[in-house]
PDB file of C-alpha atoms and ligand atoms in Angstrom:
ATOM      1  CA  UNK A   1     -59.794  22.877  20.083  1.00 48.00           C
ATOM      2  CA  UNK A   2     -57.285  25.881  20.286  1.00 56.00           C
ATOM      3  CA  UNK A   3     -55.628  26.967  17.252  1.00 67.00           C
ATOM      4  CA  UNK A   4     -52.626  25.527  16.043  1.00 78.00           C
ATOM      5  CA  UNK A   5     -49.333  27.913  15.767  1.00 88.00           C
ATOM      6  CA  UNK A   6     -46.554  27.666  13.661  1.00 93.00           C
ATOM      7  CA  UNK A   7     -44.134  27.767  16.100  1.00 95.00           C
ATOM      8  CA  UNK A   8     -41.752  30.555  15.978  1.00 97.00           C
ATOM      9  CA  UNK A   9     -39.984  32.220  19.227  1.00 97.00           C
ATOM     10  CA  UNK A  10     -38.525  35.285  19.679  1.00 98.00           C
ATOM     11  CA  UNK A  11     -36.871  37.136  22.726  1.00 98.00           C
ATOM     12  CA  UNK A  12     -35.948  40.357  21.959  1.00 98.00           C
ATOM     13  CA  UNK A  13     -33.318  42.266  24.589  1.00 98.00           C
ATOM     14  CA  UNK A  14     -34.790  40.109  27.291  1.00 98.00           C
ATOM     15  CA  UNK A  15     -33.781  41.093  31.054  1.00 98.00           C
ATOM     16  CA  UNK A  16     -34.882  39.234  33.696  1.00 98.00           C
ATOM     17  CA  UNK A  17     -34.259  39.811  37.699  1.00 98.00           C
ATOM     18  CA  UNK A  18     -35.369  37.323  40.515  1.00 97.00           C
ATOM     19  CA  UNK A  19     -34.507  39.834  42.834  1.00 96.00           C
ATOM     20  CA  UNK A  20     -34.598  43.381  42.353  1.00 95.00           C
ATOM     21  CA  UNK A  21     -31.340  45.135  40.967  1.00 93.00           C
ATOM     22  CA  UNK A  22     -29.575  41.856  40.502  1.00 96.00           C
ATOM     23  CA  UNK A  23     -30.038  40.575  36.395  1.00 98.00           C
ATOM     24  CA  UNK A  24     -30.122  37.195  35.832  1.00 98.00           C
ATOM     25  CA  UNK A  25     -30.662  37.862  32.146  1.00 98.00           C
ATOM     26  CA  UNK A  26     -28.974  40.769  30.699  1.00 98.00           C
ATOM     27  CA  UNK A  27     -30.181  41.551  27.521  1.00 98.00           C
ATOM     28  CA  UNK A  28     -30.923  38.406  25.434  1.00 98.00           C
ATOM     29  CA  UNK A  29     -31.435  37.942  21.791  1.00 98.00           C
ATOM     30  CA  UNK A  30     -33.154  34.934  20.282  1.00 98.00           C
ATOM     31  CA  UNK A  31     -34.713  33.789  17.439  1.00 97.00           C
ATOM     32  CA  UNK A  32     -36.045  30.128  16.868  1.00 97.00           C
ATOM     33  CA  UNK A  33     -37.957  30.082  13.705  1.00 97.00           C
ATOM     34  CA  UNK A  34     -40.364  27.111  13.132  1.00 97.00           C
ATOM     35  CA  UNK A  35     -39.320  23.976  13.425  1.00 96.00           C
ATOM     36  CA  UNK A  36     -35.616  24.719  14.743  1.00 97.00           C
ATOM     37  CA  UNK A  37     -33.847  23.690  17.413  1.00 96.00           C
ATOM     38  CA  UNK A  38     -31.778  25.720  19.875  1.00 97.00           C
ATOM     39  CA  UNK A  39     -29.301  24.153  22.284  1.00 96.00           C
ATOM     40  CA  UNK A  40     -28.444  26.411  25.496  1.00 97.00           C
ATOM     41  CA  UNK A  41     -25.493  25.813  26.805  1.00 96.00           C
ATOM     42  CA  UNK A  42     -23.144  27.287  29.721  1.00 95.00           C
ATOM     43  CA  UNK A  43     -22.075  27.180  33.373  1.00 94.00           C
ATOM     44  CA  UNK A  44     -24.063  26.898  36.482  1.00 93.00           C
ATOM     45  CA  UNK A  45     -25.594  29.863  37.244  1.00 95.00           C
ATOM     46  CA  UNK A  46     -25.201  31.719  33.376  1.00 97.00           C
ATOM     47  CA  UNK A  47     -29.148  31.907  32.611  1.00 97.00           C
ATOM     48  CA  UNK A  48     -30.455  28.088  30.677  1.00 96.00           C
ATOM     49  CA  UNK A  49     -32.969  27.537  33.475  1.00 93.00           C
ATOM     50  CA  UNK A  50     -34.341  31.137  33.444  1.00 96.00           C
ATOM     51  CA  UNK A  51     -34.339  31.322  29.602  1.00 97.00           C
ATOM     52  CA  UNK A  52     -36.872  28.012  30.319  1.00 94.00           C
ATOM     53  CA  UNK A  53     -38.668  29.334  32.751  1.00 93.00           C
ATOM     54  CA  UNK A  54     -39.879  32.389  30.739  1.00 96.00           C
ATOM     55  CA  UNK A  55     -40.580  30.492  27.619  1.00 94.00           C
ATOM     56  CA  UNK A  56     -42.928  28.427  29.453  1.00 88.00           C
ATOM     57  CA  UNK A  57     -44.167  31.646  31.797  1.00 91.00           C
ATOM     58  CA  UNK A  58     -43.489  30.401  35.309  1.00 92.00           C
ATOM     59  CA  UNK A  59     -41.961  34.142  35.158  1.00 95.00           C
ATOM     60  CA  UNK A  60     -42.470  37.079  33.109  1.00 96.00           C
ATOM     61  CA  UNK A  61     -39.688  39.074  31.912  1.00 97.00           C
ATOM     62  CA  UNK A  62     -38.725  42.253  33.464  1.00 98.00           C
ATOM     63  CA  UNK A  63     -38.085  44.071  29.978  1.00 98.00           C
ATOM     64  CA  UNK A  64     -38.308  43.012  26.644  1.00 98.00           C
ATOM     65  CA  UNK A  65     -40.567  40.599  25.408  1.00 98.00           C
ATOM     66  CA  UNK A  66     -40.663  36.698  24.470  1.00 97.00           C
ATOM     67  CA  UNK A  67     -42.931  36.151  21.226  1.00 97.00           C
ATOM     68  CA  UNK A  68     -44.593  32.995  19.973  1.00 95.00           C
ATOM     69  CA  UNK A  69     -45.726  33.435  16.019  1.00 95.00           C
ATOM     70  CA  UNK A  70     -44.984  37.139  16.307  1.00 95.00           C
ATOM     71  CA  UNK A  71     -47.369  37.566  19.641  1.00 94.00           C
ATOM     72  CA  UNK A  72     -46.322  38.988  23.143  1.00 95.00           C
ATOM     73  CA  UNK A  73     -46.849  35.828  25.209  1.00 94.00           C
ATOM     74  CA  UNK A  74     -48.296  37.921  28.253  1.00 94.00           C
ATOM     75  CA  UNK A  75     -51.187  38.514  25.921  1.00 93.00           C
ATOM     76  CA  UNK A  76     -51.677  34.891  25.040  1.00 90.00           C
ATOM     77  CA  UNK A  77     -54.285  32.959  27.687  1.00 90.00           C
ATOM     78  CA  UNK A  78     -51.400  30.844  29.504  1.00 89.00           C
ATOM     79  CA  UNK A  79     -53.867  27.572  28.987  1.00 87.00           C
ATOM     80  CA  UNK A  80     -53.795  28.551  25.742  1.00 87.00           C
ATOM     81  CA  UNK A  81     -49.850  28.551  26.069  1.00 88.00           C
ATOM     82  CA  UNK A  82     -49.184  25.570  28.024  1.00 86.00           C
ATOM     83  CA  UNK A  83     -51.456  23.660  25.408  1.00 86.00           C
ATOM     84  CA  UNK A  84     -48.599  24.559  22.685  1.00 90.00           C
ATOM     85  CA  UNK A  85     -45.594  24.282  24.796  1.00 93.00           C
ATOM     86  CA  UNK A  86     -44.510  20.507  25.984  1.00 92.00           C
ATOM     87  CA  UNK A  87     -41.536  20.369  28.743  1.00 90.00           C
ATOM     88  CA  UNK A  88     -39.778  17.569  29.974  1.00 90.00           C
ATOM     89  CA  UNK A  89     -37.853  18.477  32.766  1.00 84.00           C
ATOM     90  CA  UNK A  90     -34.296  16.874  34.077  1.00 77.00           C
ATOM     91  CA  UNK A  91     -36.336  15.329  36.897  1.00 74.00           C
ATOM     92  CA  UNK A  92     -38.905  13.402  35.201  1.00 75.00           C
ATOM     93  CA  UNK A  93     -42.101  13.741  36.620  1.00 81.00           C
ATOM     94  CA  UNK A  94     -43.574  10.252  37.322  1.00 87.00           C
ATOM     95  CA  UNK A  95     -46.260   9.736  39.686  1.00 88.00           C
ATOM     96  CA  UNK A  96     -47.334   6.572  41.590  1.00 90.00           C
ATOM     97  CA  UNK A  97     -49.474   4.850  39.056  1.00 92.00           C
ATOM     98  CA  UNK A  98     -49.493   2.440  35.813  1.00 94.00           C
ATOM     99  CA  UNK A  99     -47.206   3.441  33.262  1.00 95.00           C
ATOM    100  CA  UNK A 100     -50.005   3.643  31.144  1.00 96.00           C
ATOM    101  CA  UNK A 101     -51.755   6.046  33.130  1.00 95.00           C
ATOM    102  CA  UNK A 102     -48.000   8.146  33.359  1.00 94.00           C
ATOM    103  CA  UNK A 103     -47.552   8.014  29.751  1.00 95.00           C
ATOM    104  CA  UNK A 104     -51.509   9.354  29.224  1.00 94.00           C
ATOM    105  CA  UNK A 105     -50.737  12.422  31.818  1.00 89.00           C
ATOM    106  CA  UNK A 106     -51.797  15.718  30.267  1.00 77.00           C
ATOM    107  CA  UNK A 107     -53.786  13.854  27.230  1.00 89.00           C
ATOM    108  CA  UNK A 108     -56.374  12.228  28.937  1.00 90.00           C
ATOM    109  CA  UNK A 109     -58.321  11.230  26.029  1.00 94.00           C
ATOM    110  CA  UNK A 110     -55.272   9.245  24.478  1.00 95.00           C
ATOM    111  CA  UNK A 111     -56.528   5.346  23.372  1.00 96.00           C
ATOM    112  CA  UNK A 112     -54.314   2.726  24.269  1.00 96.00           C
ATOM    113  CA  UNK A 113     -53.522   2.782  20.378  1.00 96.00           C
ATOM    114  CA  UNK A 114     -51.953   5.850  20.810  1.00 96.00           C
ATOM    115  CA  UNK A 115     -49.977   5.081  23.549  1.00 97.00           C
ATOM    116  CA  UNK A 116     -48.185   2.329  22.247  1.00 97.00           C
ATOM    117  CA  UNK A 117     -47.647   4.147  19.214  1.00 96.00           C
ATOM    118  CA  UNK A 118     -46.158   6.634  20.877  1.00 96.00           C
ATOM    119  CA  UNK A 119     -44.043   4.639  23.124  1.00 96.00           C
ATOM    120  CA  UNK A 120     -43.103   2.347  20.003  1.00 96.00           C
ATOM    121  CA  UNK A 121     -41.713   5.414  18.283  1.00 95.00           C
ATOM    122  CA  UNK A 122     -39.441   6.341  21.273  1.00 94.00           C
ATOM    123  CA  UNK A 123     -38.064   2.959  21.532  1.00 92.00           C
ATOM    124  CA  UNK A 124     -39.708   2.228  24.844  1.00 94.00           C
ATOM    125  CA  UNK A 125     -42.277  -0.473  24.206  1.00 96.00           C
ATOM    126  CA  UNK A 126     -40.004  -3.229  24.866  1.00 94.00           C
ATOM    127  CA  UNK A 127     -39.106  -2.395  27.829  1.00 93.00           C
ATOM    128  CA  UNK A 128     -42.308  -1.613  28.810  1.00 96.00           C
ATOM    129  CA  UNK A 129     -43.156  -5.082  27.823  1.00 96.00           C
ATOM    130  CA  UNK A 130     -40.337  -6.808  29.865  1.00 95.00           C
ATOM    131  CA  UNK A 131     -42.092  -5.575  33.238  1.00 93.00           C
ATOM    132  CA  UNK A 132     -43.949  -8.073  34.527  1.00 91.00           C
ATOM    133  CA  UNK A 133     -47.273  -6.310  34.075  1.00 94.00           C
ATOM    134  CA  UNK A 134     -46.456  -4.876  30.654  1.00 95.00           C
ATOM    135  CA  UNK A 135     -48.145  -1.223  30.459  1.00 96.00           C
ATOM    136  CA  UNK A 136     -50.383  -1.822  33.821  1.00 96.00           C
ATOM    137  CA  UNK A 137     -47.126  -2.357  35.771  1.00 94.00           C
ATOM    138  CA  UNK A 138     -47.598   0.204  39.045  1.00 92.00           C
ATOM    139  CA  UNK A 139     -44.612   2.501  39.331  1.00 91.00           C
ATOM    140  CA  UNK A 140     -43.789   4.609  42.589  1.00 84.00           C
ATOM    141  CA  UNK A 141     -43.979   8.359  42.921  1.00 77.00           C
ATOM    142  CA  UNK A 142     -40.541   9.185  41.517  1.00 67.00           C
ATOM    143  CA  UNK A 143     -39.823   6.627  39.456  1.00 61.00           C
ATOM    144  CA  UNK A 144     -37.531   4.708  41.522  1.00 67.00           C
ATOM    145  CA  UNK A 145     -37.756   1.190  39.941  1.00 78.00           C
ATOM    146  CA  UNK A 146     -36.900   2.571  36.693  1.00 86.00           C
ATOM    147  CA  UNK A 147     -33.767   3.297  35.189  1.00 85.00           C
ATOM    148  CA  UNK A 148     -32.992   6.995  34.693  1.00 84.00           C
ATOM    149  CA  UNK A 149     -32.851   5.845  30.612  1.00 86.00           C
ATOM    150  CA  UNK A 150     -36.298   4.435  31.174  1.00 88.00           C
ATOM    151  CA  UNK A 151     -37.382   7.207  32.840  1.00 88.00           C
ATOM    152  CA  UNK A 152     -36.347   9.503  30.118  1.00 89.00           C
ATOM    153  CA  UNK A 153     -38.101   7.424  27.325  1.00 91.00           C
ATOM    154  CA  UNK A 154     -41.613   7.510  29.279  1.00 92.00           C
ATOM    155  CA  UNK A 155     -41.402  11.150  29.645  1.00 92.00           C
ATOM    156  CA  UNK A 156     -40.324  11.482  25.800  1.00 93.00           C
ATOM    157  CA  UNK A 157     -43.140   9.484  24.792  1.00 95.00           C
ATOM    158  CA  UNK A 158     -45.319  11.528  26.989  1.00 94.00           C
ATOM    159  CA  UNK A 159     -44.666  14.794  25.453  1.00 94.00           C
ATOM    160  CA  UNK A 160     -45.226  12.890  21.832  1.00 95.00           C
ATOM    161  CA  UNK A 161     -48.433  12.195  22.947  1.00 95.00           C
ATOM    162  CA  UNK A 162     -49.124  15.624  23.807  1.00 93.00           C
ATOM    163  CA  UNK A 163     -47.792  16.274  20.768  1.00 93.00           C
ATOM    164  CA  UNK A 164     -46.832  20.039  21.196  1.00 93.00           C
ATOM    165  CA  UNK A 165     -45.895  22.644  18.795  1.00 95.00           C
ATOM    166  CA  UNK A 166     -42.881  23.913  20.834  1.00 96.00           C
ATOM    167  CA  UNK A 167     -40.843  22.256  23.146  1.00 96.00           C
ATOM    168  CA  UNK A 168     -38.655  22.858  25.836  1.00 95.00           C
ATOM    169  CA  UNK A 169     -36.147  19.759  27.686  1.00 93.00           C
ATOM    170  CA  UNK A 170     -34.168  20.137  30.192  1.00 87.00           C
ATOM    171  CA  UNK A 171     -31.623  17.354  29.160  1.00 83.00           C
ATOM    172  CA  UNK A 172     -30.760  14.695  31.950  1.00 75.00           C
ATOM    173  CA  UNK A 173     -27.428  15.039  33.107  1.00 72.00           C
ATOM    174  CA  UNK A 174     -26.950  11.542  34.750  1.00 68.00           C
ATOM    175  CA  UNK A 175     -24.482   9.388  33.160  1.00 69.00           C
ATOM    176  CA  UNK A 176     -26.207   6.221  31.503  1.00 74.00           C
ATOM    177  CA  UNK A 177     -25.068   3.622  29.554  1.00 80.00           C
ATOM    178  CA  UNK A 178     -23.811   3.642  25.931  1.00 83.00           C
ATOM    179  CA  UNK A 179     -26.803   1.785  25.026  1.00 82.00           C
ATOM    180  CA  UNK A 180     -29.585   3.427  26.421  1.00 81.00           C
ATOM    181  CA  UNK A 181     -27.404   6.926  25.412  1.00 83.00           C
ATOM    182  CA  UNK A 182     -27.859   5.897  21.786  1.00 87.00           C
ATOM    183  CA  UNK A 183     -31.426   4.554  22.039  1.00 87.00           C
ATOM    184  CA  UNK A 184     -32.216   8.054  24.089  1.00 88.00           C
ATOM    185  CA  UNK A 185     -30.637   9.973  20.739  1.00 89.00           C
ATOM    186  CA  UNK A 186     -32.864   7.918  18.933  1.00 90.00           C
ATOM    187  CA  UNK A 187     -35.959   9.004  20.866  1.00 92.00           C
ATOM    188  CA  UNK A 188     -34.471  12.255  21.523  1.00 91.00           C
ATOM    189  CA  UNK A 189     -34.779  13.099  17.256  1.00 92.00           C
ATOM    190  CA  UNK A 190     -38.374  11.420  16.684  1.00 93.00           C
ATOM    191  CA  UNK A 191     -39.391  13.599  19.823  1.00 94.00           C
ATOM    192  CA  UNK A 192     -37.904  17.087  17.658  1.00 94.00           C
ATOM    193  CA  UNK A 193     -39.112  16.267  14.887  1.00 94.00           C
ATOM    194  CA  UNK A 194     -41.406  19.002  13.001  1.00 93.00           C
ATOM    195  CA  UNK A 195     -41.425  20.523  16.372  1.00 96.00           C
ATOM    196  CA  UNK A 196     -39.598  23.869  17.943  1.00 97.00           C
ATOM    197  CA  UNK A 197     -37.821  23.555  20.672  1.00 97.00           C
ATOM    198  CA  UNK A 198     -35.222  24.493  23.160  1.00 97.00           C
ATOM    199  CA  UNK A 199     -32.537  22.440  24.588  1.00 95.00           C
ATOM    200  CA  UNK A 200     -30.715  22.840  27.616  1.00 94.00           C
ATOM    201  CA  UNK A 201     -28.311  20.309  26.567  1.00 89.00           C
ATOM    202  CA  UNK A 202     -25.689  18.547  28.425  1.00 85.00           C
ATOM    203  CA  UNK A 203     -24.687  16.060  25.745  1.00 82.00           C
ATOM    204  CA  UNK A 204     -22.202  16.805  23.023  1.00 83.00           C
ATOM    205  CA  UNK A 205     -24.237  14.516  20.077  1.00 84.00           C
ATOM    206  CA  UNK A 206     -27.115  16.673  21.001  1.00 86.00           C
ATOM    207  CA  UNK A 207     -25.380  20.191  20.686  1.00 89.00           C
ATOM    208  CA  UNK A 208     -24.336  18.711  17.217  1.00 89.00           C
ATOM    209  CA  UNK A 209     -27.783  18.023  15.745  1.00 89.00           C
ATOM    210  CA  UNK A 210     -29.251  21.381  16.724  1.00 94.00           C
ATOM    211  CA  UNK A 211     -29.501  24.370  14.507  1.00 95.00           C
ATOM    212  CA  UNK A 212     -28.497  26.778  17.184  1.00 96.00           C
ATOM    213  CA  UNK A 213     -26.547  27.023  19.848  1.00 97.00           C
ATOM    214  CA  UNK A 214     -26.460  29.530  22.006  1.00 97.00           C
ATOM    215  CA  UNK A 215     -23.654  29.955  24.696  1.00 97.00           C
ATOM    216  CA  UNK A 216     -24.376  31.732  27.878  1.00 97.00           C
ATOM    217  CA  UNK A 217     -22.160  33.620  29.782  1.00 98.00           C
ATOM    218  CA  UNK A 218     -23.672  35.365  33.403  1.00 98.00           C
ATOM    219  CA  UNK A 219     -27.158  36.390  31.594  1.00 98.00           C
ATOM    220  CA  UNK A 220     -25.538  37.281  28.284  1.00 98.00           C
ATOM    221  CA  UNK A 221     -25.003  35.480  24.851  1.00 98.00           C
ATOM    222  CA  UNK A 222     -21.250  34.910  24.657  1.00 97.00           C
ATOM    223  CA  UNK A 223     -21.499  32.968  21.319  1.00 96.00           C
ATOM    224  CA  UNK A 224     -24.047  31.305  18.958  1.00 95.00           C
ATOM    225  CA  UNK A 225     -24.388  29.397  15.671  1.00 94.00           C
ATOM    226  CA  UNK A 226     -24.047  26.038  14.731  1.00 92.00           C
ATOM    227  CA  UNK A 227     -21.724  23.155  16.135  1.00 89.00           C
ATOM    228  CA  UNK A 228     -19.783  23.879  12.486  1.00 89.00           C
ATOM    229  CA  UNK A 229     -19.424  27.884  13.273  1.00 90.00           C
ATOM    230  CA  UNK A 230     -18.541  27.571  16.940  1.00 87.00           C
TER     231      UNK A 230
HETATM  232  P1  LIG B 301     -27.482  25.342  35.998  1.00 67.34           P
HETATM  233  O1  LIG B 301     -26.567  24.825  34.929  1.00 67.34           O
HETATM  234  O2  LIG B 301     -26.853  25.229  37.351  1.00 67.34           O
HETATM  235  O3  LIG B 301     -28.843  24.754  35.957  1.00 67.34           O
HETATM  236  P2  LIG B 301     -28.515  27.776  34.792  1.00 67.34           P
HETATM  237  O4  LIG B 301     -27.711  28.202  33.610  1.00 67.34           O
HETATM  238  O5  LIG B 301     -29.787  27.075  34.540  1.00 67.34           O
HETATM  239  O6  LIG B 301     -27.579  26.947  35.773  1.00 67.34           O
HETATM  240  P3  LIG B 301     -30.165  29.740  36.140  1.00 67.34           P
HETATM  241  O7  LIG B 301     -30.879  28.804  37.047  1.00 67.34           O
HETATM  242  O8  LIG B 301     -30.904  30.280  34.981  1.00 67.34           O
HETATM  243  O9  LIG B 301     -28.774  29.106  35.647  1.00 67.34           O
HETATM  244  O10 LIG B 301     -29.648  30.931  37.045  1.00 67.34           O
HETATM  245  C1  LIG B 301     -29.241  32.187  36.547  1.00 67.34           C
HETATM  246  C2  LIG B 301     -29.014  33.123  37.739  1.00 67.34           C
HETATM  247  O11 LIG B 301     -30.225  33.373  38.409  1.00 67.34           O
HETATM  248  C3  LIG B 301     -28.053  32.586  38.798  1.00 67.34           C
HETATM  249  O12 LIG B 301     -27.284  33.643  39.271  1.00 67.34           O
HETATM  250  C4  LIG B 301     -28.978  32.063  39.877  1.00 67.34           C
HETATM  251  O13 LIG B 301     -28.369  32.128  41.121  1.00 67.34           O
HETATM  252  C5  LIG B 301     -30.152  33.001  39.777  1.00 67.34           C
HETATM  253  N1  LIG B 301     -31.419  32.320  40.142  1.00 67.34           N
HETATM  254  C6  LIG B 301     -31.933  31.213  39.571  1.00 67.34           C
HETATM  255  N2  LIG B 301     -33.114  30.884  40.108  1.00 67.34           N
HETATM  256  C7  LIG B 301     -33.348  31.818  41.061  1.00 67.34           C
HETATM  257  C8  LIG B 301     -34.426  32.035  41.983  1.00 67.34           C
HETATM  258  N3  LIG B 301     -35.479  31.227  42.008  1.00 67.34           N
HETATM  259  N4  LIG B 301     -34.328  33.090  42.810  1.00 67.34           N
HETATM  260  C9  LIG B 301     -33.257  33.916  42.788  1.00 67.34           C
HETATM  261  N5  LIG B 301     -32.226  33.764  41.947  1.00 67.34           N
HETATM  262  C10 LIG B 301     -32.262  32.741  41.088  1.00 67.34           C
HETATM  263 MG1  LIG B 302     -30.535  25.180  35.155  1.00 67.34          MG
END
C-alpha cells in the first residue's frame, strides 16, 4: 500500500500559461492545511478549472510550485498522486454498467459491504433501492436515466469509497430541487469530512461551510478568507 499523507497543499506564486506568453494564472498563493476546505470562486474564464487541473497534474505549472505535505508534486510518482487525490468532476463520470459496478470504479476490491455503506452515508441507498433492480440496475454511458441529484450522490459515494486524502469537486451547476439540494449538502459534508479539499463551488451554502475562500479575478487572487471576513 502507498503511504498515507497528511494532506496539506501549497501553491506558492503559481503561473500557469496554456499558450505561450498568455497567463492563465498569474501568480497564485495558496495554502490548504490538513483537513481544510477551500472554495474557488469567480467568473468564467478567472483560473478555478486551471487551479484543478494542476492540483491533480493534468498540467504542470510554468513557475512556482504546488506542494502536497511540504513535497514538489513533480517529484511525487503521479500513481502515487492520483492514489491520494479523489475528483469528482461537474460531469459525472458514469459508464454503461450496474450501479454497483459505477460506485466500485477506481476501488476494485470494494465488498458489497462497503458499498452500501458508503452509499448509505451519502444518502443514496434509497434511491438506489427504488430502481427496479436495486444496486444491479444497468445504467447508460452518461447517466441519462438518472437525475443530475442522483448522479451527484453516486459519484460522492464513489470518491468515499476511494476514500482519498485530498479532494478536489468541481461543484454541479445545474439547478435541482430543494430536496435533493439539501440531501446533496448532506452528502456533500460526510464526503469533506477529515479530508482536504478544493471546491470550485457554485452554491452559496457551500461557500459558507468552507474555511477558505478564495476569489479569482483573471489568474489572480482578488480576495480570500472566510464567508464571515469577505
Ligand atoms: P469557468 O467558470 O468558465 O469554468 P474557470 O474559472 O474554470 O472558468 P479556466 O478554465 O481556469 O477558468 O480558464 C482560465 C483561462 O485559461 C481562460 O482565459 C481560458 O480561456 C484559458 N484556458 C482554459 N483552458 C484552456 C486550454 N485548454 N487551452 C488554452 N486556454 C485555456
Ligand atoms: Mg472551470
Amino acid at each position: 500500500a502507498l503511504p498515507k499523507i497528511n494532506g496539506s497543499v501549497k501553491l506558492e506564486k503559481v503561473i500557469f500559461e496554456y499558450e505561450p506568453g498568455r497567463q492563465a494564472l498569474k501568480g497564485i498563493d495558496i495554502e490548504a492545511q490538513a483537513g481544510q476546505s477551500i472554495a474557488l470562486v469567480g467568473h468564467t474564464g478567472s483560473g478555478k478549472s486551471t487551479i484543478i487541473n494542476l492540483l491533480s497534474r493534468f498540467y504542470d505549472v510554468t513557475e512556482g510550485t504546488v506542494k502536497i505535505d511540504g513535497i514538489d508534486v513533480r517529484d511525487v510518482k503521479l500513481e502515487s498522486l492520483r492514489a491520494q487525490i479523489g475528483i469528482v468532476l461537474q460531469d459525472t463520470f458514469i459508464f454503461s454498467g450496474t450501479i454497483r459496478e459505477n460506485i466500485r470504479f477506481g476501488r476494485l476490491d470494494a465488498t458489497d459491504e462497503e458499498i452500501e455503506e458508503v452509499t448509505r452515508a451519502v444518502k443514496a441507498h434509497d434511491f438506489i433501492m427504488a430502481l427496479p433492480g436495486g444496486y444491479d440496475t444497468e445504467v447508460e454511458e452518461r447517466g441519462s436515466a438518472l437525475s443530475m441529484g442522483q448522479r451527484q450522490l453516486l459519484s460522492f459515494a464513489r470518491a468515499l469509497l476511494a476514500d482519498p486524502r485530498i479532494l478536489i469537486l468541481d461543484e454541479a451547476t445545474a439547478s435541482i430541487d430543494t430536496e435533493t439540494e439539501l440531501k446533496i449538502q448532506e452528502a456533500l459534508k460526510v464526503l469533506l469530512q477529515g479530508r482536504t479539499s478544493f471546491i470550485v463551488a457554485h452554491r452559496l451554502s457551500t461557500i459558507r461551510h468552507a474555511d477558505k475562500i478564495i476569489v479569482l479575478d483573471h489568474g489572480e487572487i482578488k480576495e480570500q478568507g472566510t464567508h464571515a471576513e469577505l
